[in-house]
mmCIF file of C-alpha atoms and ligand atoms in Angstrom:
data_model
loop_
_atom_site.group_PDB
_atom_site.id
_atom_site.type_symbol
_atom_site.label_atom_id
_atom_site.label_comp_id
_atom_site.label_asym_id
_atom_site.label_seq_id
_atom_site.Cartn_x
_atom_site.Cartn_y
_atom_site.Cartn_z
ATOM 1 C CA MET A 1 105.105 109.079 81.289
ATOM 2 C CA SER A 2 105.180 107.264 85.229
ATOM 3 C CA GLN A 3 106.808 104.455 83.622
ATOM 4 C CA ASN A 4 110.128 106.120 83.587
ATOM 5 C CA ALA A 5 109.922 108.163 86.654
ATOM 6 C CA ASP A 6 112.520 108.130 89.625
ATOM 7 C CA PHE A 7 111.076 106.029 92.381
ATOM 8 C CA PHE A 8 111.092 106.795 96.088
ATOM 9 C CA VAL A 9 111.447 103.618 98.721
ATOM 10 C CA ILE A 10 109.732 104.000 102.413
ATOM 11 C CA LYS A 11 110.889 101.133 105.467
ATOM 12 C CA ALA A 12 108.301 100.539 108.335
ATOM 13 C CA ARG A 13 110.106 101.844 111.309
ATOM 14 C CA GLU A 14 107.222 100.442 113.287
ATOM 15 C CA ASN A 15 103.671 98.862 112.663
ATOM 16 C CA GLY A 16 100.927 100.596 111.197
ATOM 17 C CA VAL A 17 103.181 103.100 109.056
ATOM 18 C CA GLN A 18 101.018 104.777 106.371
ATOM 19 C CA VAL A 19 101.199 105.345 102.971
ATOM 20 C CA ILE A 20 99.113 108.329 101.378
ATOM 21 C CA GLY A 21 98.969 108.868 98.154
ATOM 22 C CA LEU A 22 97.561 112.705 96.803
ATOM 23 C CA THR A 23 95.714 112.740 93.656
ATOM 24 C CA ARG A 24 97.962 115.482 90.708
ATOM 25 C CA GLY A 25 95.358 118.213 89.382
ATOM 26 C CA SER A 26 93.751 121.519 91.198
ATOM 27 C CA ASP A 27 92.116 119.090 93.610
ATOM 28 C CA THR A 28 94.208 117.485 95.832
ATOM 29 C CA ARG A 29 93.191 114.354 98.275
ATOM 30 C CA PHE A 30 93.848 111.409 99.540
ATOM 31 C CA HIS A 31 93.258 108.408 96.838
ATOM 32 C CA HIS A 32 94.973 105.422 98.499
ATOM 33 C CA SER A 33 96.368 104.362 102.359
ATOM 34 C CA GLU A 34 98.700 101.694 101.964
ATOM 35 C CA LYS A 35 99.898 100.796 105.484
ATOM 36 C CA LEU A 36 102.784 98.751 106.323
ATOM 37 C CA ASP A 37 103.614 96.701 108.855
ATOM 38 C CA LYS A 38 107.713 96.621 110.642
ATOM 39 C CA GLY A 39 110.845 95.913 108.651
ATOM 40 C CA GLU A 40 107.996 95.951 105.871
ATOM 41 C CA VAL A 41 109.287 97.774 102.312
ATOM 42 C CA MET A 42 107.667 99.840 99.257
ATOM 43 C CA ILE A 43 109.167 101.001 95.641
ATOM 44 C CA GLY A 44 106.641 103.525 94.456
ATOM 45 C CA GLN A 45 107.065 106.398 91.865
ATOM 46 C CA PHE A 46 104.797 109.417 90.915
ATOM 47 C CA THR A 47 102.398 108.866 88.198
ATOM 48 C CA GLU A 48 100.080 111.138 85.986
ATOM 49 C CA HIS A 49 96.979 110.187 89.656
ATOM 50 C CA THR A 50 99.801 110.201 92.392
ATOM 51 C CA SER A 51 101.499 113.875 92.944
ATOM 52 C CA ALA A 52 102.274 113.961 96.546
ATOM 53 C CA VAL A 53 102.852 111.444 99.528
ATOM 54 C CA LYS A 54 102.074 111.629 102.579
ATOM 55 C CA ILE A 55 103.934 109.196 105.415
ATOM 56 C CA ARG A 56 102.884 109.231 108.308
ATOM 57 C CA GLY A 57 104.542 106.630 111.360
ATOM 58 C CA LYS A 58 108.234 105.819 112.192
ATOM 59 C CA ALA A 59 109.543 105.061 108.582
ATOM 60 C CA VAL A 60 113.272 105.491 106.380
ATOM 61 C CA ILE A 61 112.278 107.361 103.490
ATOM 62 C CA GLN A 62 114.769 107.107 99.756
ATOM 63 C CA THR A 63 114.546 109.341 96.893
ATOM 64 C CA SER A 64 116.225 110.707 94.582
ATOM 65 C CA HIS A 65 117.500 113.908 96.832
ATOM 66 C CA GLY A 66 118.642 111.722 99.925
ATOM 67 C CA THR A 67 117.427 109.631 102.167
ATOM 68 C CA MET A 68 115.311 110.630 105.722
ATOM 69 C CA ASP A 69 113.884 109.587 108.187
ATOM 70 C CA THR A 70 109.987 110.578 110.325
ATOM 71 C CA ASP A 71 111.928 109.566 114.088
ATOM 72 C CA GLU A 72 113.888 112.993 115.176
ATOM 73 C CA GLU A 73 113.480 111.462 118.434
HETATM 74 N N1 LIG B 101 97.018 103.434 91.500
HETATM 75 C C1 LIG B 101 97.795 105.232 91.736
HETATM 76 C C2 LIG B 101 98.471 105.622 90.153
HETATM 77 O O1 LIG B 101 99.430 105.087 89.599
HETATM 78 C C3 LIG B 101 98.895 104.295 92.158
HETATM 79 C C4 LIG B 101 99.846 104.542 93.077
HETATM 80 C C5 LIG B 101 101.363 105.713 92.286
HETATM 81 C C6 LIG B 101 100.136 105.051 94.570
HETATM 82 N N2 LIG B 101 102.284 105.574 93.274
HETATM 83 C C7 LIG B 101 101.914 106.334 94.581
HETATM 84 C C8 LIG B 101 99.433 105.263 95.804
HETATM 85 C C9 LIG B 101 101.790 106.485 96.006
HETATM 86 C C10 LIG B 101 100.004 105.973 97.428
HETATM 87 C C11 LIG B 101 101.317 106.497 97.134
HETATM 88 O O2 LIG B 101 98.807 106.956 90.669
#
């Protein structure tokens, strides 16, 4: 199932960007935290374990819904 899911791309625009995975199901909690430094890219998917992703810090995010930036300044 998750092998065929869409990928999303996160590119860090500063050091220490956090990519936090939240669990799927009735209990929504953090289960994974990944730190990206400036210029690092993470390519991920939503899976049976991961229903949401929270991003802290300046980053560019690409999904099938479009491209967005976490910083508005
Ligand atoms: N083991 C996790 C999973 O299969 C890994 C993972 C997938 C993940 N997508 C993620 C972690 C996005 C953080 C963010 O669900």
